[in-house]
Short mmCIF file of C-alpha atoms in Angstrom, two decimals:
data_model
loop_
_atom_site.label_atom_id
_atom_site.label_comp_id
_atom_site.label_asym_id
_atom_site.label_seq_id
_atom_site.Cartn_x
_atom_site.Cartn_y
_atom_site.Cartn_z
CA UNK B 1 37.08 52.87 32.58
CA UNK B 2 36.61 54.35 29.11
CA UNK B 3 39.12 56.62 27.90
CA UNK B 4 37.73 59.27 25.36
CA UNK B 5 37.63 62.84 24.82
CA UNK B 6 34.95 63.95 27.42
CA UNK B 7 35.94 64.97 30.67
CA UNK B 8 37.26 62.36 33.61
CA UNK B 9 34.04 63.00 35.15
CA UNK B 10 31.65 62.47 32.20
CA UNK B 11 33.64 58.76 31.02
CA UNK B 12 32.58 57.33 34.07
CA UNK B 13 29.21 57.24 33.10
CA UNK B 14 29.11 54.34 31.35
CA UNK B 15 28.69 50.82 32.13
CA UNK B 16 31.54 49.31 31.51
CA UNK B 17 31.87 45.43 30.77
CA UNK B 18 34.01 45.00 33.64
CA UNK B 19 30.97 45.81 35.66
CA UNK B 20 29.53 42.41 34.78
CA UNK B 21 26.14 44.11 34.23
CA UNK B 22 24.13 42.42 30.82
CA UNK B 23 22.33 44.86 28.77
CA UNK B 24 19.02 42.43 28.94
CA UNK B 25 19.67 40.60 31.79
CA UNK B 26 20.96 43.29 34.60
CA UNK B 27 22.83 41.59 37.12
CA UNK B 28 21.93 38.14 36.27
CA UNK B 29 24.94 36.18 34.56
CA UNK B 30 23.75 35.93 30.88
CA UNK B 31 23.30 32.05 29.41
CA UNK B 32 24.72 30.61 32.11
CA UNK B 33 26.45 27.27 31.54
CA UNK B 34 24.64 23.89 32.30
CA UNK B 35 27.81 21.56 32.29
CA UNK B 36 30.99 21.46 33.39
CA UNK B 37 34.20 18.97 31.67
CA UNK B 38 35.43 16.06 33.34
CA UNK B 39 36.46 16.08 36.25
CA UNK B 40 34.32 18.70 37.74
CA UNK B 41 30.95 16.47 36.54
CA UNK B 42 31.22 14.55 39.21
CA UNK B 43 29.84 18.15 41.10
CA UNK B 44 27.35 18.66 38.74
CA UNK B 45 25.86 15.07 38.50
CA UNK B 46 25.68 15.00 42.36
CA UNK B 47 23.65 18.45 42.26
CA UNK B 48 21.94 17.32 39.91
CA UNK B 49 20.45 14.45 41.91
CA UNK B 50 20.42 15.99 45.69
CA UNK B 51 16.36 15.64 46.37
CA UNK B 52 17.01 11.73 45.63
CA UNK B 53 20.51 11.48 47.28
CA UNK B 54 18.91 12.90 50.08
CA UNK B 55 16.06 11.03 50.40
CA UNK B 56 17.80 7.49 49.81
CA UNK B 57 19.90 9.04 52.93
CA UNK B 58 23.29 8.80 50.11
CA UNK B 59 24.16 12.44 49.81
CA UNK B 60 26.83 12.55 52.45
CA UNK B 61 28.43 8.87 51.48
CA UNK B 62 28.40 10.09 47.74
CA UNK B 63 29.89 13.72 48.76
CA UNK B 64 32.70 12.21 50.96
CA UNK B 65 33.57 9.70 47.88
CA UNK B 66 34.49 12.63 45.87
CA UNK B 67 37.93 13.24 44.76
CA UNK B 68 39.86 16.41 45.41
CA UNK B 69 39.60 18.64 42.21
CA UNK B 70 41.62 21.41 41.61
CA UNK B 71 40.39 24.53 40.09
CA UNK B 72 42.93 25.43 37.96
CA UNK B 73 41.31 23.81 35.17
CA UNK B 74 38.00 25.57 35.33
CA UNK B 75 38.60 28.13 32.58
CA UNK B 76 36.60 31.14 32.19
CA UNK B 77 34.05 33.21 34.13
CA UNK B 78 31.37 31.20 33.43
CA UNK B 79 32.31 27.74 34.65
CA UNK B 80 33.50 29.60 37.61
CA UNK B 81 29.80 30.68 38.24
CA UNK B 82 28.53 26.88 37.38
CA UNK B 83 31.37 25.53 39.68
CA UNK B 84 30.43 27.70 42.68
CA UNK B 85 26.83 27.52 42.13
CA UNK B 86 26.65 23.34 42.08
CA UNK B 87 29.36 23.47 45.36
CA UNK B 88 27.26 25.98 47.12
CA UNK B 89 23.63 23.65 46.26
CA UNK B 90 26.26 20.40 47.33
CA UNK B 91 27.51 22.63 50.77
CA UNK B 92 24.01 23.63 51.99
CA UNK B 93 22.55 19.66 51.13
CA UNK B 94 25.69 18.43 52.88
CA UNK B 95 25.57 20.15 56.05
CA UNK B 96 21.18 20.34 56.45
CA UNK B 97 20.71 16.27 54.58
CA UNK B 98 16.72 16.01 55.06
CA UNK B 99 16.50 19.33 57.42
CA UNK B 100 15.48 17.23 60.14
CA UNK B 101 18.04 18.49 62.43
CA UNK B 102 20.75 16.25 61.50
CA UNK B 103 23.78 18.46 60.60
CA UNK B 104 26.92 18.50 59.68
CA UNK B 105 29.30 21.10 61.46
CA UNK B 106 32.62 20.41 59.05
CA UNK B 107 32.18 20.21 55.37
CA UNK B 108 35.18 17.44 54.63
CA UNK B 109 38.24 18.85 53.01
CA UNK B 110 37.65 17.27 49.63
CA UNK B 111 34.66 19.63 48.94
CA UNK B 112 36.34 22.46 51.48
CA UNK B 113 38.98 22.87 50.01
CA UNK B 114 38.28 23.69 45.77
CA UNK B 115 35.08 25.47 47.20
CA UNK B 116 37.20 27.97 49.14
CA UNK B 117 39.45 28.56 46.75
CA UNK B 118 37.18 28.77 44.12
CA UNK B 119 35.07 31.51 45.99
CA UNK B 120 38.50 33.06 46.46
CA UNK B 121 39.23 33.42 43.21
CA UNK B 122 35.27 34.66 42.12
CA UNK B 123 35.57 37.41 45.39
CA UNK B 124 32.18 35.12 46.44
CA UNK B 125 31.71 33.81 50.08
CA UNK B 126 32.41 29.97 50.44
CA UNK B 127 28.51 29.41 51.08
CA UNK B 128 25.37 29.73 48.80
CA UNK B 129 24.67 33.36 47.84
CA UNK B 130 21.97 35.15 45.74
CA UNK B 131 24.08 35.45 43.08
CA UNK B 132 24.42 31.61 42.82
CA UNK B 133 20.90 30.42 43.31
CA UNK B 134 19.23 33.17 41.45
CA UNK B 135 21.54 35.33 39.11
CA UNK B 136 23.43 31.89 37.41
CA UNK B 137 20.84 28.87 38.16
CA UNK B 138 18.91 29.51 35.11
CA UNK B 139 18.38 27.85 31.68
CA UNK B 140 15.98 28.73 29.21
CA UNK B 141 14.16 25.04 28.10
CA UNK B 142 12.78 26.21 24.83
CA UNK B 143 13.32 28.85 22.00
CA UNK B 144 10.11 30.30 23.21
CA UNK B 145 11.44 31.93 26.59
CA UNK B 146 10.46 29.21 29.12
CA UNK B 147 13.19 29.22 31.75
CA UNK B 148 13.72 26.44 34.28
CA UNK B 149 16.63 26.53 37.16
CA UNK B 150 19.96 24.07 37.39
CA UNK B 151 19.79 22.43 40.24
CA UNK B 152 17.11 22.17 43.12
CA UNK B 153 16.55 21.02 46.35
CA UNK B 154 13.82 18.94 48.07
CA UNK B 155 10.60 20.59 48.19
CA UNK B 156 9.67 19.46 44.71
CA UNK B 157 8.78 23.10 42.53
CA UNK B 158 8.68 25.19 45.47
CA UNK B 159 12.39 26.00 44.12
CA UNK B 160 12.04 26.52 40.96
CA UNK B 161 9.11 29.01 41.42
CA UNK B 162 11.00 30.79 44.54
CA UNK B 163 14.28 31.32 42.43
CA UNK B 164 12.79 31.77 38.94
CA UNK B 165 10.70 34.56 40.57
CA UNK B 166 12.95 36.07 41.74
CA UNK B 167 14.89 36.29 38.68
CA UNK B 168 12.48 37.41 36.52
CA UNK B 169 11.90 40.65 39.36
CA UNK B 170 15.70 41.35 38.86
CA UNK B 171 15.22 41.09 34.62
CA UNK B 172 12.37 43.36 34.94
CA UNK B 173 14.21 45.67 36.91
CA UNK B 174 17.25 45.39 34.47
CA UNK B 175 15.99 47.47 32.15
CA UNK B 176 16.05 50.28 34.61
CA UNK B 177 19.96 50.41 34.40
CA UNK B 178 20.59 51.70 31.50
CA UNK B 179 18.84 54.74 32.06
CA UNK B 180 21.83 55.48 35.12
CA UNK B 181 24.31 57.27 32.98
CA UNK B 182 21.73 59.03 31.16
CA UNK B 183 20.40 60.78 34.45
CA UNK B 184 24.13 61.47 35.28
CA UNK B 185 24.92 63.06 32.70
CA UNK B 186 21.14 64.80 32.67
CA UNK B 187 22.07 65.79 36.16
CA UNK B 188 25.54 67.40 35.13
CA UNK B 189 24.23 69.35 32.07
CA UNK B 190 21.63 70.28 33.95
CA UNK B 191 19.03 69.01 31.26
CA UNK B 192 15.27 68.84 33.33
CA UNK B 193 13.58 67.03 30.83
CA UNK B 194 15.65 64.19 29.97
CA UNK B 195 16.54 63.53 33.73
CA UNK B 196 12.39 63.73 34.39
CA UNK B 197 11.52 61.28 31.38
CA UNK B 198 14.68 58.58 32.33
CA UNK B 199 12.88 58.91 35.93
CA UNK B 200 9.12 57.73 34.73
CA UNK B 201 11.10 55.00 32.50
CA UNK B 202 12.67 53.36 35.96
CA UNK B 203 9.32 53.72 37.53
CA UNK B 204 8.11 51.94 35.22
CA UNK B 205 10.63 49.10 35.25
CA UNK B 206 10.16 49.38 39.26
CA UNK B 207 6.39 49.07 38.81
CA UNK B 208 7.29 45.84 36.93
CA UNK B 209 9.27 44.39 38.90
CA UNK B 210 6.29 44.63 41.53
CA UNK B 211 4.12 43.23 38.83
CA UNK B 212 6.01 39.93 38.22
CA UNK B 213 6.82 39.68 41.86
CA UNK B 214 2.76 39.23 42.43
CA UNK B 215 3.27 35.74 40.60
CA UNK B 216 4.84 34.58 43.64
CA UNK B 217 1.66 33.38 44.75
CA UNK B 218 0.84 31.11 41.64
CA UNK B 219 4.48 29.48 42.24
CA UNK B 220 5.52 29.30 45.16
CA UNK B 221 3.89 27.21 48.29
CA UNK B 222 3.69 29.05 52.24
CA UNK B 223 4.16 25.24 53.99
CA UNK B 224 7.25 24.19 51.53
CA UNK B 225 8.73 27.24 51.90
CA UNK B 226 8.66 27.38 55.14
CA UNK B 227 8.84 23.88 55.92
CA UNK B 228 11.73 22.42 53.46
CA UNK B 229 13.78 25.27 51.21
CA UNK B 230 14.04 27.84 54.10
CA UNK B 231 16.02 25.03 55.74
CA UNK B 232 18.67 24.44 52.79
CA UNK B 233 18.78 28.30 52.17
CA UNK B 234 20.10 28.97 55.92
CA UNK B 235 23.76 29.78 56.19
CA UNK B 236 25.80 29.63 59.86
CA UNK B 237 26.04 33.30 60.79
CA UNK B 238 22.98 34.24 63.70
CA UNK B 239 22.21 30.64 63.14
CA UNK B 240 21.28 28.74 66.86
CA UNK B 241 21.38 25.57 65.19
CA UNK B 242 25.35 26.42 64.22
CA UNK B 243 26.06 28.67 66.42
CA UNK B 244 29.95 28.26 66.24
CA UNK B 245 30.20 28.09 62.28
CA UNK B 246 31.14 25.46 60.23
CA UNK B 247 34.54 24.10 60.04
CA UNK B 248 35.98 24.25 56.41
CA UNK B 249 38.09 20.97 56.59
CA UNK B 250 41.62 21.83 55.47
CA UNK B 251 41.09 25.26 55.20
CA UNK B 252 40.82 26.58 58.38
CA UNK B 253 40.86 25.88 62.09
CA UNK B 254 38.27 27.45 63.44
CA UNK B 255 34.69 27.26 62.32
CA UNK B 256 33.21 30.51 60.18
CA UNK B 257 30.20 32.18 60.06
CA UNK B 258 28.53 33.23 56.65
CA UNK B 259 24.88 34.60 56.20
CA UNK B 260 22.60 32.09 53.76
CA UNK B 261 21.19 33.60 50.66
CA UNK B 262 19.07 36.74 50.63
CA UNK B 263 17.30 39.21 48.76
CA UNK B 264 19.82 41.83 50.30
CA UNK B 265 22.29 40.25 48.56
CA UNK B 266 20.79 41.54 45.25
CA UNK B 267 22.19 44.59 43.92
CA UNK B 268 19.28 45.68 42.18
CA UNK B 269 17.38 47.43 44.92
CA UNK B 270 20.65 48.74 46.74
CA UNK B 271 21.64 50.29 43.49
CA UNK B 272 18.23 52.67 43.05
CA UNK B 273 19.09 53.52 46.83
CA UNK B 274 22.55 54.98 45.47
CA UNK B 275 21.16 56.32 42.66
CA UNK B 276 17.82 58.40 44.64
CA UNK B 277 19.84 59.28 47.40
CA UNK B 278 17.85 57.27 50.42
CA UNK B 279 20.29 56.94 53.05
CA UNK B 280 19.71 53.62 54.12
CA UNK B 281 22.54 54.33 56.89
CA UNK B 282 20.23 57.04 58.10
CA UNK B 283 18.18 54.47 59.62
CA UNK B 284 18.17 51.66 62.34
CA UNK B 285 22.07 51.01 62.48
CA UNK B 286 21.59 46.90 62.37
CA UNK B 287 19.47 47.50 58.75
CA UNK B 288 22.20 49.84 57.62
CA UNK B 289 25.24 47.39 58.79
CA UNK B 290 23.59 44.43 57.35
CA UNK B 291 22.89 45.98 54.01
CA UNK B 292 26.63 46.75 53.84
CA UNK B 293 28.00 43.61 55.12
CA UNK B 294 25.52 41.91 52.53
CA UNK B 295 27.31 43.83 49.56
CA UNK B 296 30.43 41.50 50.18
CA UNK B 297 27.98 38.86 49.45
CA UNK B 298 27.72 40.16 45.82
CA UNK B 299 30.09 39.47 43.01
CA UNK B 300 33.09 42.07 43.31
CA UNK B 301 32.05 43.85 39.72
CA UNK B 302 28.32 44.38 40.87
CA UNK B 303 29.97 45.94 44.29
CA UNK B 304 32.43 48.07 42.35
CA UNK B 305 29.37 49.61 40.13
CA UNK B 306 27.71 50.40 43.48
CA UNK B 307 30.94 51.90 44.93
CA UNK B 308 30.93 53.82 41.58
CA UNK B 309 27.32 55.19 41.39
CA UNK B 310 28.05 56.48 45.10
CA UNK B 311 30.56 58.91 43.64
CA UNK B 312 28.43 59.88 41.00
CA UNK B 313 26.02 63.45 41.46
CA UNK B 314 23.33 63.78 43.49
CA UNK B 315 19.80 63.47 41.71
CA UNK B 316 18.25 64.43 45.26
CA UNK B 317 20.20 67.57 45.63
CA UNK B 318 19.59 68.43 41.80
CA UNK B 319 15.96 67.71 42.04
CA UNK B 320 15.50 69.60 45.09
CA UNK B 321 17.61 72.78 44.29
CA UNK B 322 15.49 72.85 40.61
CA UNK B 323 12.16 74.05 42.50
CA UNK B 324 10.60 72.29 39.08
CA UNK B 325 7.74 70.76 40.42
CA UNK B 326 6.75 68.08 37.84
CA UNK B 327 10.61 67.12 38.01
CA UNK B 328 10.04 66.60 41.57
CA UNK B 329 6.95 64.37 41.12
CA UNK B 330 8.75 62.08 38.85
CA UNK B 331 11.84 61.61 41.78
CA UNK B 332 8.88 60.98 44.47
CA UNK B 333 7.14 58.52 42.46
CA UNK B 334 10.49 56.98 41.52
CA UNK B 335 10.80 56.28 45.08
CA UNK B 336 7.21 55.47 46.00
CA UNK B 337 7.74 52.66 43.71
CA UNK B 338 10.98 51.88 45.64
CA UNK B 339 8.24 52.18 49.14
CA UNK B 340 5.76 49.46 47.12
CA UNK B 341 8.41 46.99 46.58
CA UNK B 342 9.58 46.36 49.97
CA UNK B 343 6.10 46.58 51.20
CA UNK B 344 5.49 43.84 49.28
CA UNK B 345 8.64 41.95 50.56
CA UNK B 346 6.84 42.79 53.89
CA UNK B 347 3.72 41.36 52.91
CA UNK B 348 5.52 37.81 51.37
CA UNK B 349 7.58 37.50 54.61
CA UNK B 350 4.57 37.23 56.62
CA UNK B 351 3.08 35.13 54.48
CA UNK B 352 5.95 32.62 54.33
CA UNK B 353 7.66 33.28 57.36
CA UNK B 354 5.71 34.60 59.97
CA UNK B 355 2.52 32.92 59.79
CA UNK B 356 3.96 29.17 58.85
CA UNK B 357 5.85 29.80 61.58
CA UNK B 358 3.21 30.40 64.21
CA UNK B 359 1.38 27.61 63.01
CA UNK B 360 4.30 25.38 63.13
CA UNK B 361 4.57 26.17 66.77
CA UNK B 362 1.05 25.54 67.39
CA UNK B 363 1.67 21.79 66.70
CA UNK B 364 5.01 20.94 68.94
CA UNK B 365 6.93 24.05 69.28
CA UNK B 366 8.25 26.10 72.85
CA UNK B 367 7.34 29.45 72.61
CA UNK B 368 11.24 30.66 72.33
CA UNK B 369 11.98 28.36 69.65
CA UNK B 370 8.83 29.96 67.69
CA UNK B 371 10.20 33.45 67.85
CA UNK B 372 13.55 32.62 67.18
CA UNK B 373 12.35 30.85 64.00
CA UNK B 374 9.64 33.61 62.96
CA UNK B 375 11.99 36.23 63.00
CA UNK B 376 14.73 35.09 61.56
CA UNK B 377 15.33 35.22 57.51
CA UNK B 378 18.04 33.42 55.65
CA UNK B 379 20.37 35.78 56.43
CA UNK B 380 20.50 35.47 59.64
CA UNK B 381 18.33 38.81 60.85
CA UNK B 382 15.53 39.82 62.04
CA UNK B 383 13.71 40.33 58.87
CA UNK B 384 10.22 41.79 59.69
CA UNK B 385 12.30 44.72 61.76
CA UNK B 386 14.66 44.72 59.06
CA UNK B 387 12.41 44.97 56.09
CA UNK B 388 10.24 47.48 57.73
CA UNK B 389 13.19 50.09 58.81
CA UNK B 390 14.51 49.51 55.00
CA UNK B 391 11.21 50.71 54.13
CA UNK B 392 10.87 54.19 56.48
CA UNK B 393 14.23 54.92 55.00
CA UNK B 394 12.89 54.80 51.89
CA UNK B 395 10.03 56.88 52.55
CA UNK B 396 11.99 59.40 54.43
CA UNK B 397 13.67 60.43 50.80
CA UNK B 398 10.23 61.45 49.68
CA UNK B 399 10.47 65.56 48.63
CA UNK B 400 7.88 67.21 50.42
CA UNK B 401 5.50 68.51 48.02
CA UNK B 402 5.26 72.49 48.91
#
């Protein structure tokens, strides 16, 4: 925490690098690595090749020929990230192979092992999280700004498009960030017009975010979605297929259950919650647990900033005891952008999910299997009912215009 002159409440208003939050990039991890030193390329070069490994049927051979690294030799934060990020991509190919239904229930000790330990050390669950596949799998592959990811998996570009998109949502949501301790300390001095103008300015950064989340579309195909990198994005927590867990050889006895990746793992859209005040608790009580237990998902700085914004003032309160009624139209429309986001993320989930997945069972599928599969995101919930109780929350922090 800085230590300066201004009061112990007005110091904490700044984002501090132990956050882990990047002035341009937000919550993304800022020029990620692409490489890692010998030993550890032996990771790298095999998650570098999984669509081939897997479909010369070689991935598992190759992963079980792997020697047992340590990690004590992976120096810094960054080839932490890289580490994780080509285990968790080498995990999910491991256990799903060609997401035909041949899986493996115990990922062997060689990989169990330095993976566990590793997510240990990074605070990170030992499975593929959001702030693997999106926030670090990103390179830029010219001076001029075109990005492309690390690693993929089957499904040629669907991947790419899925992740990259999602990245660039977060980056234009970044910007919104900075404008946090300004509306704190707005808030506390009791300053109207600076806390109304930082308000429009993360509107607008909302309203981009929605914009560049539209490109979706151009990217990003329903049937390989659906069909290949939903598989290899499932984790073993509310998963039929693994209903135990997996078995971390060497680690421990018993199987465990982890959530796959998911958008509530990002602490973008959990962090304007904080900051606006909508009670996500105050509504269904599986959307508000899952929310929390998906902030343990996130890397231990990005949860600590959350944990830190919750103590900060209330804009709500302040913009509702003011009475100022232009004030009060910048908050709502601060959170009606908030309300168009996620029914967006409603609108892409049927698209994606719901309706590949009734057409899937159309072909060869048993009624029960379909709406086990339709309902069910990556993270193991039910993410229509999810998404859509997220988004009456939302709408319930709306002031009511007198």
């Amino acid at each position: 925490m800085a230590h300066d002159k201004a009061s112990p409440v007005e110091s904490s208003w700044k984002i501090d690098e132990e956050y882990h939050i990047d002035e341009d990039v937000g919550f993304a991890l800022p020029n990620p690595l692409e490489e890692l030193p010998h030993p550890y390329d032996d990771w790298i070069s095999i998650a570098k090749n999984l669509p081939a490994l897997i479909e010369k049927d070689q991935l598992r051979a190759e992963v079980e020929k792997l020697k047992m690294l340590s990690i004590d030799d992976l120096q810094g934060h960054k080839s932490q990230r890289l580490a994780h990020l080509a285990l968790g991509y080498i995990t999910m190919a491991y256990v799903w192979n060609k997401g035909d239904g041949d899986i493996c229930k115990v990922l062997p000790s060689n990989i169990a092992i330095p993976y566990c330990r590793l997510s240990e050390k990074l605070g990170l669950p030992p499975i593929l999280v959001y702030a693997d596949c999106v926030l670090a799998n990103w390179k830029k592959k010219d001076p001029s700004g075109n990005m492309d990811i690390l690693f993929s998996f089957p499904g040629g570009d669907c991947g790419k498009g899925f992740f990259l998109i999602s990245l660039l949502v977060e980056l234009a949501a970044a910007s919104a960030i900075k404008e946090i301790p300004i509306i704190f300390k707005a808030v506390q001095h009791q300053d109207q017009d600076t806390l109304q103008k930082a308000l429009i300015d993360i509107t607008s950064c909302l309203r981009n975010a929605l914009e560049v989340f539209h490109q979706i579309h151009d990217y990003v195909d329903p049937k390989e979605f659906f069909g290949i990198l939903r598989i290899y994005l499932s984790g073993w927590k509310g998963n039929p297929q693994l209903s135990e867990g997996l078995l971390y050889e060497g680690v421990w006895d018993t199987p465990k259950k982890f959530a796959g990746g998911s958008a509530a793992q990002s602490s973008i859209f959990q962090c304007f919650d904080v900051l606006l005040g909508v009670k996500q608790s105050a509504g269904e009580k599986s959307a508000a647990e899952f929310l929390q237990e998906m902030r343990t998902y996130m890397p231990p700085a990005h949860q600590n900033f959350l944990r830190s914004l919750e103590s900060g003032p209330s804009v709500r309160e302040f913009v509702l005891s003011e009475g100022n009624d232009s004030l009060q139209a910048a908050y709502n429309d601060c959170v009606k952008a908030m309300v168009s986001l996620r029914s967006y993320h409603l609108q892409i989930v049927t698209k994606y999910i719901v309706i590949p997945a009734h057409q899937q069972s159309m072909k060869n599928q048993t009624p029960e299997e379909l709406s086990e599969k339709e309902n069910k995101g990556t993270g193991g919930t039910d993410v229509m009912q999810f998404l859509k109780s997220v988004r009456r929350t939302t709408e319930i922090a709306l002031l009511k215009e007198e």
